[in-house]
Every structure is written in structure tokens, then in C-alpha cells.
């Protein structure tokens, strides 16, 4: 079997599933324009989806170990598709709108927890596993940005409902492709006993608790910028496709060019400087009154800074943990990330409804300031720890 072919099928499946999930990032616009809803309803949608994802992400990982990661990822993709199809067939915000949130949250938890585990296949060498994880991450970034860009380009000719039908179809094709991935990569169920995520809370009493806090704060910035970009662009007469294109490309290239270098030795040595770049991007977002060039620059600054900060703190959480705790550390890291992704947008939606996009941007600046304070507070510990390693 040609390795290029099997890799293409894997990455295509990840891309299609992520593209489908990108429907969440145009859902605010769909809710307001086609369903006569408001940002608070969208915030509730994200909250429901987030509760499901957070409650089940640990269980999803255990399922992936016991019943093959590709099978669980495929089921997750199909569940996302069911949610997207549900959204395409409603005319107002009703109970189906919130049921769709449940399916999308459930599907994304299955996919997000299980897809990286595909690299445990014996057909992938140890030295190549990191490459596969990185490229799966790239597919997620590209996929989730693709649907908003596609909608922005085709909004005058393709209606919202057709977009969500297309999103659902991509998820179904992605799900079927994941089944095929199991054959190509010769995946088999694990016979090992899976540890419950709640059995070991020791990481919360170690240095790893600081990365948990930092990834939560970073996720608040990430999710708010992605979920409310259509509203921000509308306020200022901009094209939100500019943000998604500039942001996603910046995330990808920053990780490719600098990620491997910065994660060596002391991963958070440069974190404070990177967060200053994020602050600069948010400030430019606030002062921009409708200039595309400033929009591009601010989007790139946020993309570069988030693209680098996330792998740095994830690497830091692993390096400062005991080997026997690392599985739990990664599980709690993911839970902290999802908590920020899904629960801060309800706050942002309230700020948007009662004030404007600048209100939630100012809130995000405060969040990044807290992020920086934690980073600064850990610099001395990190310097001593890694100099002694």
C-alpha cells in the first residue's frame, strides 16, 4: 500500500470533519439572519455543545483505546453531520437548534479525542508520530477556517441552508473515510485497561496546574475571535474571510517554522513576548474602523501568537510532569481548553448584545493580561527547572 495514499485519506478525513465543524463559526450569522435569533441564543448553543464535549471527552479517549481510534473518530464525524443537517432544516431557533448543539458537541468530543490516537498505529514509526500529530492539527485549522471563507465568497449565490447541508455531507464522507483509515493503517482495538480520567487529580497540585489555567485563558481568546468574527466584520464593513484566511495561515506557518525550535529546552522562555504580540493584535482589532490592511495585520498577529503559545504550554505541561501522570495531564489540559472554548462565548455574547464587539475585545485584553501574569510568575521556576534537567 502506498504510504502517500493512506496519508492522504487520513488527512482528508480530518479536513472534512473539521470543515463541517467550521459551520459553528458562521452559526452566529445564520442564527441572526435566517433564524431571527440573537447572540445570546448562539451563546446558549455553544454552552450546551460545550457541556456535552467536556463531560464526554475523557470517555471518548477511553472508547478510542478500546474500539479503535478511527471508528470513534468516524462516529464523531457522522454525529457532527447529523447536527449540521438538523440546523439546515429549521426556520427559527427552537428545540432542534439546541438538539443540534448536543450532537455537534458529542461528535466533536469523539473526533477531537480519538483522531490523534490514530498515530499509535504500528505502521507509523516512532520518529514519524510527531509529524502525523502536527499535520492532523494543521488539517483542523485549515478545515475549520474553510467553511467561513467559502460562505463569505459564495454568500450572494448560495444560501445558508445549502451551506449547512454541504457541511453535513462533508462530515458523513469524513466519517466513512475514517472507517477506511483503519484498514489502511492496520489499526486494532487495544487490550489494555483504560484509566478513568477522574482517578488521579495529582496534576492539579503540581506545576502542571499553571498550563491548565493558561490554556483555559488562551481558549477564551481563540473561541471568541472565531465565533464572533462575522459580527465584528459586519460592524466595520469588512470581509470576515480575511480574518479566517490570515489567521489560519499564520497559525500553520508559525508552527511549521518556529514550533519545533521554541518547544525545545524551556518551552515558556519566550511565552511572555509571544503574548505581547497577541495583545497588539487585539488592540489593532479595537482601533480598526474598517481598514482591510489593519484587519489582515491584526489577524496575523493573533494567529501567530496563538499558533505558538498553545504548543508551548502543552509541551511545558508534559515536561514538568512525572511520566506516570502525563496521560492525566493531557486529559486535564484538554478539559481546560474545552472549558474556555465553550463557556466564555456566553459572556462574550452578553457583552456584544449590550454593548458592541469592542466590549468583548476589551475583556479579551484583560484575559491575555492575566495569561501574561501567570507566564511571568513561572519564568523563574522554569529557568531553574530546565537548567537542572
Coordinates of C-alpha atoms in Angstrom, one line a residue:
X1 CA 0.0 0.0 0.0
X2 CA 1.4 3.4 -1.0
X3 CA 2.0 5.5 2.2
X4 CA 1.2 8.7 0.4
X5 CA -2.2 7.4 -0.5
X6 CA -3.1 6.2 3.0
X7 CA -1.8 9.5 4.5
X8 CA -4.0 11.4 2.0
X9 CA -7.1 9.5 3.2
X10 CA -6.3 10.2 6.8
X11 CA -5.7 13.9 6.3
X12 CA -8.7 14.3 4.0
X13 CA -10.9 12.7 6.6
X14 CA -9.6 15.0 9.3
X15 CA -10.0 18.0 7.0
X16 CA -13.6 17.2 6.0
X17 CA -14.7 16.6 9.6
X18 CA -13.1 19.9 10.7
X19 CA -14.6 21.7 7.7
X20 CA -18.0 20.5 8.8
X21 CA -17.3 21.8 12.3
X22 CA -16.5 25.2 10.8
X23 CA -20.2 25.6 10.4
X24 CA -20.2 26.7 14.1
X25 CA -18.2 29.8 13.1
X26 CA -20.9 31.0 10.7
X27 CA -23.7 30.0 13.0
X28 CA -24.0 33.4 14.7
X29 CA -24.7 35.0 11.3
X30 CA -27.1 32.2 10.4
X31 CA -28.9 32.5 13.8
X32 CA -29.4 36.2 13.3
X33 CA -30.2 36.4 9.6
X34 CA -32.0 33.2 8.8
X35 CA -33.4 32.1 12.1
X36 CA -34.4 35.6 13.6
X37 CA -32.3 34.8 16.7
X38 CA -29.7 36.8 18.7
X39 CA -26.2 36.3 20.0
X40 CA -27.5 35.1 23.4
X41 CA -29.2 32.2 21.7
X42 CA -25.9 31.4 19.9
X43 CA -24.1 31.6 23.3
X44 CA -26.5 29.1 24.7
X45 CA -25.9 26.8 21.7
X46 CA -22.2 26.9 22.5
X47 CA -22.8 26.3 26.2
X48 CA -24.9 23.1 25.5
X49 CA -22.3 21.9 23.0
X50 CA -19.5 22.6 25.4
X51 CA -21.1 20.8 28.4
X52 CA -21.5 17.7 26.2
X53 CA -18.0 17.9 24.9
X54 CA -16.4 18.4 28.3
X55 CA -18.4 15.7 30.0
X56 CA -17.6 13.1 27.3
X57 CA -14.1 14.0 26.1
X58 CA -12.4 11.7 28.7
X59 CA -14.8 8.9 27.9
X60 CA -14.2 9.4 24.2
X61 CA -10.5 8.8 24.7
X62 CA -11.2 5.5 26.5
X63 CA -13.5 4.4 23.8
X64 CA -10.8 5.2 21.2
X65 CA -8.4 2.9 23.0
X66 CA -10.9 0.1 23.4
X67 CA -12.7 0.2 20.0
X68 CA -10.1 1.6 17.6
X69 CA -9.5 5.4 17.3
X70 CA -10.6 5.6 13.7
X71 CA -14.0 4.0 14.4
X72 CA -14.7 6.5 17.2
X73 CA -13.4 9.4 15.1
X74 CA -15.7 8.3 12.3
X75 CA -18.7 8.1 14.6
X76 CA -17.9 11.6 15.8
X77 CA -17.7 12.9 12.3
X78 CA -21.1 11.5 11.5
X79 CA -22.6 12.9 14.7
X80 CA -21.4 16.3 13.7
X81 CA -23.0 15.8 10.3
X82 CA -26.3 15.0 12.0
X83 CA -26.1 18.2 13.9
X84 CA -25.4 20.2 10.8
X85 CA -28.2 18.6 8.9
X86 CA -30.5 19.5 11.8
X87 CA -29.5 23.1 11.6
X88 CA -30.2 23.2 7.9
X89 CA -33.9 22.2 8.2
X90 CA -35.2 24.7 10.8
X91 CA -36.7 28.2 10.2
X92 CA -36.3 29.6 13.7
X93 CA -34.5 28.9 16.9
X94 CA -36.3 26.0 18.5
X95 CA -35.6 22.8 20.3
X96 CA -34.0 21.3 17.2
X97 CA -31.4 24.1 17.3
X98 CA -30.3 23.0 20.8
X99 CA -30.5 19.3 20.0
X100 CA -28.1 20.0 17.1
X101 CA -25.8 21.6 19.7
X102 CA -25.9 18.3 21.6
X103 CA -25.0 16.2 18.5
X104 CA -22.2 18.6 17.4
X105 CA -20.7 18.7 20.9
X106 CA -20.9 14.9 21.2
X107 CA -19.4 14.4 17.7
X108 CA -16.6 16.9 18.2
X109 CA -15.6 15.3 21.5
X110 CA -15.4 11.9 19.9
X111 CA -13.3 13.2 16.9
X112 CA -11.0 15.5 18.9
X113 CA -10.1 12.9 21.5
X114 CA -9.6 10.0 19.1
X115 CA -8.1 11.3 15.9
X116 CA -4.6 11.9 17.3
X117 CA -4.6 8.3 18.7
X118 CA -4.6 7.0 15.1
X119 CA -0.8 7.8 15.0
X120 CA -0.4 4.9 17.5
X121 CA -0.7 2.6 14.6
X122 CA 2.3 0.1 14.4
X123 CA 2.7 1.1 10.7
X124 CA 3.8 4.6 11.8
X125 CA 7.4 4.8 13.1
X126 CA 8.2 6.4 16.4
X127 CA 10.1 9.2 14.8
X128 CA 7.2 10.0 12.4
X129 CA 4.4 10.1 15.0
X130 CA 5.1 13.8 15.9
X131 CA 4.8 14.7 12.2
X132 CA 1.4 13.0 11.9
X133 CA 0.1 14.7 15.0
X134 CA 1.2 18.1 13.7
X135 CA -0.3 17.6 10.3
X136 CA -3.6 16.4 11.8
X137 CA -3.6 19.7 13.8
X138 CA -2.9 21.6 10.5
X139 CA -6.0 19.9 9.0
X140 CA -8.1 21.1 11.9
X141 CA -7.0 24.7 11.5
X142 CA -7.5 24.6 7.7
X143 CA -10.8 22.8 7.9
X144 CA -12.5 25.0 10.5
X145 CA -11.5 28.1 8.6
X146 CA -12.5 26.8 5.2
X147 CA -16.3 26.9 5.6
X148 CA -16.5 30.5 6.8
X149 CA -14.2 31.5 3.9
X150 CA -16.4 29.5 1.5
X151 CA -19.6 31.1 2.8
X152 CA -18.1 34.6 2.5
X153 CA -17.2 34.0 -1.1
X154 CA -20.5 32.4 -2.1
X155 CA -23.0 34.2 0.2
X156 CA -24.6 36.0 -2.8
X157 CA -25.3 32.8 -4.7
X158 CA -25.6 30.0 -2.0
X159 CA -28.0 30.3 0.8
X160 CA -27.2 29.4 4.4
X161 CA -29.2 26.2 4.4
X162 CA -27.3 24.8 1.5
X163 CA -24.1 25.6 3.3
X164 CA -25.1 23.5 6.3
X165 CA -26.3 20.7 4.1
X166 CA -22.9 20.7 2.4
X167 CA -21.3 20.8 5.9
X168 CA -23.3 17.7 6.9
X169 CA -22.3 15.9 3.7
X170 CA -18.6 16.6 4.3
X171 CA -19.0 15.1 7.8
X172 CA -20.6 12.0 6.5
X173 CA -17.9 11.5 3.9
X174 CA -15.3 12.1 6.5
X175 CA -16.8 9.6 8.8
X176 CA -16.8 6.9 6.1
X177 CA -13.2 7.8 5.3
X178 CA -12.2 7.2 8.9
X179 CA -13.5 3.6 8.6
X180 CA -11.3 3.1 5.6
X181 CA -8.3 4.6 7.5
X182 CA -8.5 1.7 10.0
X183 CA -7.8 -0.7 7.1
X184 CA -5.0 1.4 5.6
X185 CA -3.2 1.8 8.9
X186 CA -3.9 -1.7 10.2
X187 CA -5.5 -0.4 13.4
X188 CA -6.7 -2.8 16.1
X189 CA -8.5 -2.4 19.4
X190 CA -6.3 -2.0 22.5
X191 CA -6.4 -4.8 25.0
X192 CA -5.1 -2.6 27.8
X193 CA -7.3 -1.3 30.6
X194 CA -8.2 2.3 30.3
X195 CA -7.8 4.5 33.3
X196 CA -10.6 6.8 34.3
X197 CA -9.8 10.5 34.0
X198 CA -11.2 11.2 37.4
X199 CA -9.0 8.7 39.2
X200 CA -5.9 10.9 39.5
X201 CA -6.1 14.6 40.5
X202 CA -2.5 14.9 41.4
X203 CA -1.6 17.0 38.4
X204 CA -3.8 19.8 39.8
X205 CA -1.4 20.0 42.8
X206 CA 1.8 20.3 40.6
X207 CA 3.4 22.8 38.3
X208 CA 1.0 21.4 35.6
X209 CA -1.9 23.4 37.0
X210 CA -0.4 26.6 35.6
X211 CA -0.6 25.4 32.0
X212 CA -4.2 24.3 32.7
X213 CA -5.0 27.9 33.7
X214 CA -3.1 29.3 30.7
X215 CA -4.7 27.0 28.1
X216 CA -8.2 28.0 29.5
X217 CA -7.4 31.7 29.1
X218 CA -6.0 31.2 25.6
X219 CA -9.0 29.2 24.6
X220 CA -11.3 32.1 25.7
X221 CA -9.5 34.3 23.2
X222 CA -9.5 31.7 20.4
X223 CA -13.1 30.7 20.6
X224 CA -14.4 34.3 20.9
X225 CA -12.4 35.5 18.0
X226 CA -13.5 32.6 15.8
X227 CA -17.2 32.5 16.9
X228 CA -17.9 36.3 16.7
X229 CA -15.8 37.3 13.7
X230 CA -18.9 37.5 11.4
X231 CA -20.4 40.1 13.8
X232 CA -17.1 42.1 14.2
X233 CA -16.6 42.2 10.4
X234 CA -20.2 43.3 9.8
X235 CA -19.9 46.2 12.3
X236 CA -16.9 47.6 10.5
X237 CA -17.8 46.8 6.9
X238 CA -15.0 44.2 6.5
X239 CA -14.9 40.7 5.0
X240 CA -14.5 38.1 7.7
X241 CA -13.0 35.7 5.1
X242 CA -9.9 38.0 5.5
X243 CA -9.6 37.1 9.2
X244 CA -10.1 33.3 8.7
X245 CA -7.6 33.2 5.9
X246 CA -4.9 35.4 7.5
X247 CA -5.4 33.7 10.9
X248 CA -5.3 30.1 9.8
X249 CA -2.3 30.6 7.5
X250 CA -0.4 32.4 10.3
X251 CA -1.2 29.6 12.8
X252 CA 0.1 27.0 10.4
X253 CA 3.2 28.7 9.2
X254 CA 4.2 29.9 12.7
X255 CA 4.0 26.3 14.0
X256 CA 5.9 24.9 11.0
X257 CA 8.7 27.5 11.1
X258 CA 9.1 28.1 14.8
X259 CA 7.2 25.5 16.8
X260 CA 9.9 22.8 16.9
X261 CA 12.6 25.3 17.9
X262 CA 10.6 27.0 20.6
X263 CA 9.4 23.8 22.3
X264 CA 12.9 22.6 22.9
X265 CA 14.6 23.1 26.3
X266 CA 12.5 25.7 28.2
X267 CA 9.2 25.9 26.3
X268 CA 7.9 29.0 28.0
X269 CA 11.1 31.1 27.9
X270 CA 9.6 33.3 25.1
X271 CA 5.9 33.0 26.1
X272 CA 5.6 36.5 27.5
X273 CA 6.9 38.0 24.3
X274 CA 4.5 36.0 22.2
X275 CA 1.6 37.1 24.4
X276 CA 2.6 40.7 23.8
X277 CA 2.1 40.0 20.1
X278 CA -1.4 38.7 20.9
X279 CA -2.1 41.9 22.9
X280 CA -1.0 44.0 19.9
X281 CA -3.3 42.1 17.6
X282 CA -6.3 42.7 19.9
X283 CA -5.6 46.4 20.3
X284 CA -5.5 46.7 16.5
X285 CA -8.8 45.0 16.3
X286 CA -10.3 47.6 18.6
X287 CA -8.9 50.7 16.9
X288 CA -9.6 49.4 13.4
X289 CA -12.5 51.4 12.0
X290 CA -12.8 49.5 8.7
X291 CA -9.3 49.2 7.1
X292 CA -8.6 45.8 5.5
X293 CA -4.8 46.2 5.8
X294 CA -5.1 46.6 9.6
X295 CA -7.5 43.7 9.7
X296 CA -5.0 41.5 8.0
X297 CA -2.2 42.5 10.3
X298 CA -4.2 42.1 13.4
X299 CA -5.5 38.7 12.3
X300 CA -1.9 37.6 11.5
X301 CA -0.6 38.8 14.9
X302 CA -3.4 36.8 16.7
X303 CA -2.8 33.8 14.6
X304 CA 1.0 33.8 15.1
X305 CA 0.8 34.3 18.8
X306 CA -2.0 31.7 19.4
X307 CA -0.3 29.3 17.0
X308 CA 2.9 29.4 19.0
X309 CA 1.5 29.8 22.6
X310 CA -0.7 26.7 22.5
X311 CA 2.0 24.1 21.7
X312 CA 4.5 25.8 24.1
X313 CA 2.2 25.5 27.1
X314 CA 1.1 22.0 26.1
X315 CA 4.8 20.9 25.9
X316 CA 5.5 22.7 29.2
X317 CA 2.7 20.8 30.9
X318 CA 4.2 17.5 29.8
X319 CA 7.8 18.3 30.6
X320 CA 7.1 19.4 34.2
X321 CA 5.0 16.3 34.9
X322 CA 6.0 12.9 36.1
X323 CA 5.9 10.2 33.4
X324 CA 3.2 8.3 35.2
X325 CA 1.0 11.4 35.3
X326 CA 1.3 12.5 31.7
X327 CA -1.8 10.8 30.4
X328 CA -3.8 12.5 33.0
X329 CA -2.1 15.8 32.4
X330 CA -3.0 15.8 28.7
X331 CA -6.6 14.8 29.6
X332 CA -6.9 17.7 32.1
X333 CA -5.2 20.1 29.6
X334 CA -7.9 19.2 27.0
X335 CA -10.7 19.7 29.5
X336 CA -9.3 23.1 30.5
X337 CA -9.1 24.0 26.8
X338 CA -12.7 23.0 26.0
X339 CA -14.0 24.8 29.1
X340 CA -12.6 28.1 27.7
X341 CA -13.7 27.3 24.2
X342 CA -17.3 26.8 25.0
X343 CA -18.1 28.8 28.1
X344 CA -16.5 32.2 27.6
X345 CA -18.5 32.9 24.4
X346 CA -21.7 33.1 26.5
X347 CA -20.1 36.0 28.3
X348 CA -18.9 37.5 25.1
X349 CA -22.4 37.2 23.6
X350 CA -23.8 39.2 26.5
X351 CA -21.2 41.9 26.0
X352 CA -21.9 42.0 22.3
X353 CA -25.7 42.3 22.8
X354 CA -25.5 45.0 25.5
X355 CA -22.5 47.0 24.1
X356 CA -20.5 46.1 21.0
X357 CA -17.7 44.0 19.7
X358 CA -15.2 46.3 21.4
X359 CA -16.6 45.2 24.8
X360 CA -15.6 41.6 24.4
X361 CA -12.3 42.6 22.8
X362 CA -11.5 44.7 25.9
X363 CA -12.5 41.6 28.0
X364 CA -10.1 39.5 25.9
X365 CA -7.3 42.0 26.5
X366 CA -7.9 41.6 30.3
X367 CA -7.7 37.8 29.8
X368 CA -4.4 38.0 27.9
X369 CA -3.0 40.2 30.7
X370 CA -3.9 37.5 33.2
X371 CA -2.3 35.0 30.9
X372 CA 0.9 37.1 30.8
X373 CA 1.0 37.4 34.6
X374 CA 0.9 33.6 35.0
X375 CA 3.6 33.3 32.4
X376 CA 5.8 35.9 34.1
X377 CA 5.3 34.2 37.5
X378 CA 6.5 30.8 36.1
X379 CA 9.7 32.1 34.4
X380 CA 11.9 31.7 37.5
X381 CA 10.7 28.2 38.2
X382 CA 11.0 27.2 34.6
X383 CA 14.6 28.6 34.3
X384 CA 15.7 26.7 37.5
X385 CA 13.8 23.5 36.5
X386 CA 15.2 23.3 32.9
X387 CA 18.7 24.4 33.8
X388 CA 18.8 21.5 36.3
X389 CA 17.4 18.9 33.8

